[in-house]
Amino acid sequence: IVWATRKFRCYLDRNEFDLYTDHKALTWVFSEGNRTRNAKLAHWAMELSQLRFKVYHKP
């Protein structure tokens, strides 16, 4: 997800988009009130928080 948002940032910057994932744990990472102690996850979450998107779990 981080790689794709970096690659297509010019298209995603000004638009709200939907993010569908089959990885249930990722929905927790992007939820409000998430307090992770993992530095890498925190860095990615901070980077992605600059974009406007909604995360959906698709089993």
GROMACS .gro file of N, CA and C in nm:
model
  177
    1ILE      N    1   0.084  -0.118   0.000
    1ILE     CA    2   0.000   0.000   0.000
    1ILE      C    3   0.088   0.124   0.000
    2VAL      N    4   0.190   0.124   0.083
    2VAL     CA    5   0.280   0.240   0.089
    2VAL      C    6   0.349   0.259  -0.046
    3TRP      N    7   0.397   0.150  -0.104
    3TRP     CA    8   0.464   0.160  -0.233
    3TRP      C    9   0.370   0.217  -0.339
    4ALA      N   10   0.247   0.166  -0.345
    4ALA     CA   11   0.151   0.209  -0.446
    4ALA      C   12   0.112   0.356  -0.428
    5THR      N   13   0.095   0.399  -0.304
    5THR     CA   14   0.059   0.540  -0.283
    5THR      C   15   0.176   0.632  -0.316
    6ARG      N   16   0.297   0.586  -0.296
    6ARG     CA   17   0.413   0.666  -0.337
    6ARG      C   18   0.421   0.674  -0.489
    7LYS      N   19   0.400   0.563  -0.555
    7LYS     CA   20   0.409   0.556  -0.701
    7LYS      C   21   0.303   0.642  -0.768
    8PHE      N   22   0.180   0.640  -0.715
    8PHE     CA   23   0.068   0.710  -0.779
    8PHE      C   24   0.025   0.834  -0.702
    9ARG      N   25   0.114   0.889  -0.625
    9ARG     CA   26   0.082   1.004  -0.540
    9ARG      C   27   0.025   1.122  -0.619
   10CYS      N   28   0.078   1.146  -0.736
   10CYS     CA   29   0.030   1.260  -0.816
   10CYS      C   30  -0.118   1.248  -0.849
   11TYR      N   31  -0.170   1.126  -0.857
   11TYR     CA   32  -0.312   1.105  -0.885
   11TYR      C   33  -0.396   1.103  -0.758
   12LEU      N   34  -0.336   1.067  -0.647
   12LEU     CA   35  -0.410   1.047  -0.523
   12LEU      C   36  -0.413   1.170  -0.433
   13ASP      N   37  -0.319   1.261  -0.453
   13ASP     CA   38  -0.304   1.375  -0.362
   13ASP      C   39  -0.431   1.456  -0.341
   14ARG      N   40  -0.497   1.492  -0.445
   14ARG     CA   41  -0.610   1.584  -0.433
   14ARG      C   42  -0.745   1.515  -0.432
   15ASN      N   43  -0.746   1.384  -0.436
   15ASN     CA   44  -0.871   1.309  -0.446
   15ASN      C   45  -0.889   1.215  -0.327
   16GLU      N   46  -1.013   1.199  -0.288
   16GLU     CA   47  -1.045   1.097  -0.188
   16GLU      C   48  -1.065   0.966  -0.262
   17PHE      N   49  -1.015   0.856  -0.205
   17PHE     CA   50  -1.027   0.728  -0.272
   17PHE      C   51  -1.056   0.619  -0.170
   18ASP      N   52  -1.104   0.506  -0.220
   18ASP     CA   53  -1.134   0.389  -0.138
   18ASP      C   54  -1.020   0.290  -0.152
   19LEU      N   55  -0.979   0.235  -0.039
   19LEU     CA   56  -0.872   0.137  -0.037
   19LEU      C   57  -0.930   0.004   0.009
   20TYR      N   58  -0.930  -0.095  -0.078
   20TYR     CA   59  -0.981  -0.227  -0.046
   20TYR      C   60  -0.863  -0.320  -0.022
   21THR      N   61  -0.868  -0.393   0.089
   21THR     CA   62  -0.761  -0.486   0.123
   21THR      C   63  -0.819  -0.615   0.176
   22ASP      N   64  -0.748  -0.725   0.152
   22ASP     CA   65  -0.791  -0.852   0.209
   22ASP      C   66  -0.714  -0.882   0.337
   23HIS      N   67  -0.637  -0.786   0.383
   23HIS     CA   68  -0.556  -0.801   0.503
   23HIS      C   69  -0.626  -0.731   0.619
   24LYS      N   70  -0.695  -0.807   0.702
   24LYS     CA   71  -0.778  -0.751   0.809
   24LYS      C   72  -0.697  -0.664   0.906
   25ALA      N   73  -0.573  -0.700   0.934
   25ALA     CA   74  -0.492  -0.624   1.029
   25ALA      C   75  -0.465  -0.482   0.980
   26LEU      N   76  -0.460  -0.462   0.850
   26LEU     CA   77  -0.434  -0.328   0.798
   26LEU      C   78  -0.546  -0.231   0.829
   27THR      N   79  -0.668  -0.281   0.843
   27THR     CA   80  -0.777  -0.191   0.878
   27THR      C   81  -0.756  -0.134   1.018
   28TRP      N   82  -0.692  -0.211   1.106
   28TRP     CA   83  -0.662  -0.162   1.241
   28TRP      C   84  -0.554  -0.054   1.237
   29VAL      N   85  -0.454  -0.072   1.153
   29VAL     CA   86  -0.344   0.024   1.144
   29VAL      C   87  -0.397   0.162   1.107
   30PHE      N   88  -0.497   0.167   1.020
   30PHE     CA   89  -0.547   0.295   0.972
   30PHE      C   90  -0.667   0.347   1.051
   31SER      N   91  -0.708   0.277   1.154
   31SER     CA   92  -0.822   0.323   1.232
   31SER      C   93  -0.782   0.436   1.326
   32GLU      N   94  -0.881   0.517   1.361
   32GLU     CA   95  -0.855   0.627   1.454
   32GLU      C   96  -0.823   0.572   1.592
   33GLY      N   97  -0.736   0.638   1.661
   33GLY     CA   98  -0.700   0.596   1.795
   33GLY      C   99  -0.597   0.485   1.799
   34ASN      N  100  -0.543   0.450   1.685
   34ASN     CA  101  -0.440   0.346   1.679
   34ASN      C  102  -0.313   0.397   1.745
   35ARG      N  103  -0.260   0.321   1.835
   35ARG     CA  104  -0.135   0.357   1.902
   35ARG      C  105  -0.040   0.238   1.893
   36THR      N  106   0.031   0.231   1.784
   36THR     CA  107   0.124   0.120   1.765
   36THR      C  108   0.261   0.157   1.819
   37ARG      N  109   0.331   0.058   1.867
   37ARG     CA  110   0.468   0.080   1.915
   37ARG      C  111   0.571   0.043   1.810
   38ASN      N  112   0.523  -0.011   1.700
   38ASN     CA  113   0.611  -0.048   1.591
   38ASN      C  114   0.646   0.079   1.513
   39ALA      N  115   0.772   0.117   1.512
   39ALA     CA  116   0.815   0.243   1.451
   39ALA      C  117   0.788   0.246   1.301
   40LYS      N  118   0.810   0.135   1.233
   40LYS     CA  119   0.788   0.132   1.089
   40LYS      C  120   0.641   0.151   1.055
   41LEU      N  121   0.553   0.082   1.128
   41LEU     CA  122   0.409   0.098   1.105
   41LEU      C  123   0.364   0.239   1.137
   42ALA      N  124   0.417   0.296   1.243
   42ALA     CA  125   0.382   0.433   1.280
   42ALA      C  126   0.425   0.531   1.171
   43HIS      N  127   0.544   0.511   1.116
   43HIS     CA  128   0.594   0.598   1.009
   43HIS      C  129   0.506   0.587   0.885
   44TRP      N  130   0.472   0.464   0.847
   44TRP     CA  131   0.386   0.445   0.730
   44TRP      C  132   0.248   0.505   0.753
   45ALA      N  133   0.192   0.486   0.871
   45ALA     CA  134   0.061   0.541   0.902
   45ALA      C  135   0.064   0.694   0.896
   46MET      N  136   0.172   0.754   0.944
   46MET     CA  137   0.185   0.899   0.939
   46MET      C  138   0.196   0.947   0.794
   47GLU      N  139   0.271   0.876   0.714
   47GLU     CA  140   0.286   0.912   0.573
   47GLU      C  141   0.152   0.901   0.500
   48LEU      N  142   0.079   0.794   0.527
   48LEU     CA  143  -0.049   0.773   0.460
   48LEU      C  144  -0.159   0.865   0.513
   49SER      N  145  -0.141   0.917   0.632
   49SER     CA  146  -0.244   1.006   0.689
   49SER      C  147  -0.254   1.137   0.613
   50GLN      N  148  -0.158   1.167   0.529
   50GLN     CA  149  -0.162   1.288   0.448
   50GLN      C  150  -0.260   1.274   0.331
   51LEU      N  151  -0.302   1.151   0.304
   51LEU     CA  152  -0.395   1.125   0.195
   51LEU      C  153  -0.536   1.106   0.251
   52ARG      N  154  -0.635   1.129   0.165
   52ARG     CA  155  -0.774   1.113   0.206
   52ARG      C  156  -0.828   0.983   0.146
   53PHE      N  157  -0.848   0.884   0.231
   53PHE     CA  158  -0.900   0.756   0.184
   53PHE      C  159  -0.972   0.683   0.296
   54LYS      N  160  -1.054   0.589   0.255
   54LYS     CA  161  -1.125   0.502   0.349
   54LYS      C  162  -1.079   0.359   0.323
   55VAL      N  163  -1.057   0.286   0.430
   55VAL     CA  164  -1.008   0.148   0.420
   55VAL      C  165  -1.124   0.052   0.439
   56TYR      N  166  -1.134  -0.044   0.350
   56TYR     CA  167  -1.238  -0.146   0.357
   56TYR      C  168  -1.173  -0.283   0.353
   57HIS      N  169  -1.222  -0.372   0.439
   57HIS     CA  170  -1.173  -0.510   0.438
   57HIS      C  171  -1.261  -0.591   0.343
   58LYS      N  172  -1.198  -0.654   0.247
   58LYS     CA  173  -1.270  -0.737   0.151
   58LYS      C  174  -1.215  -0.879   0.163
   59PRO      N  175  -1.289  -0.967   0.230
   59PRO     CA  176  -1.240  -1.104   0.252
   59PRO      C  177  -1.226  -1.184   0.123
   0.00000   0.00000   0.00000
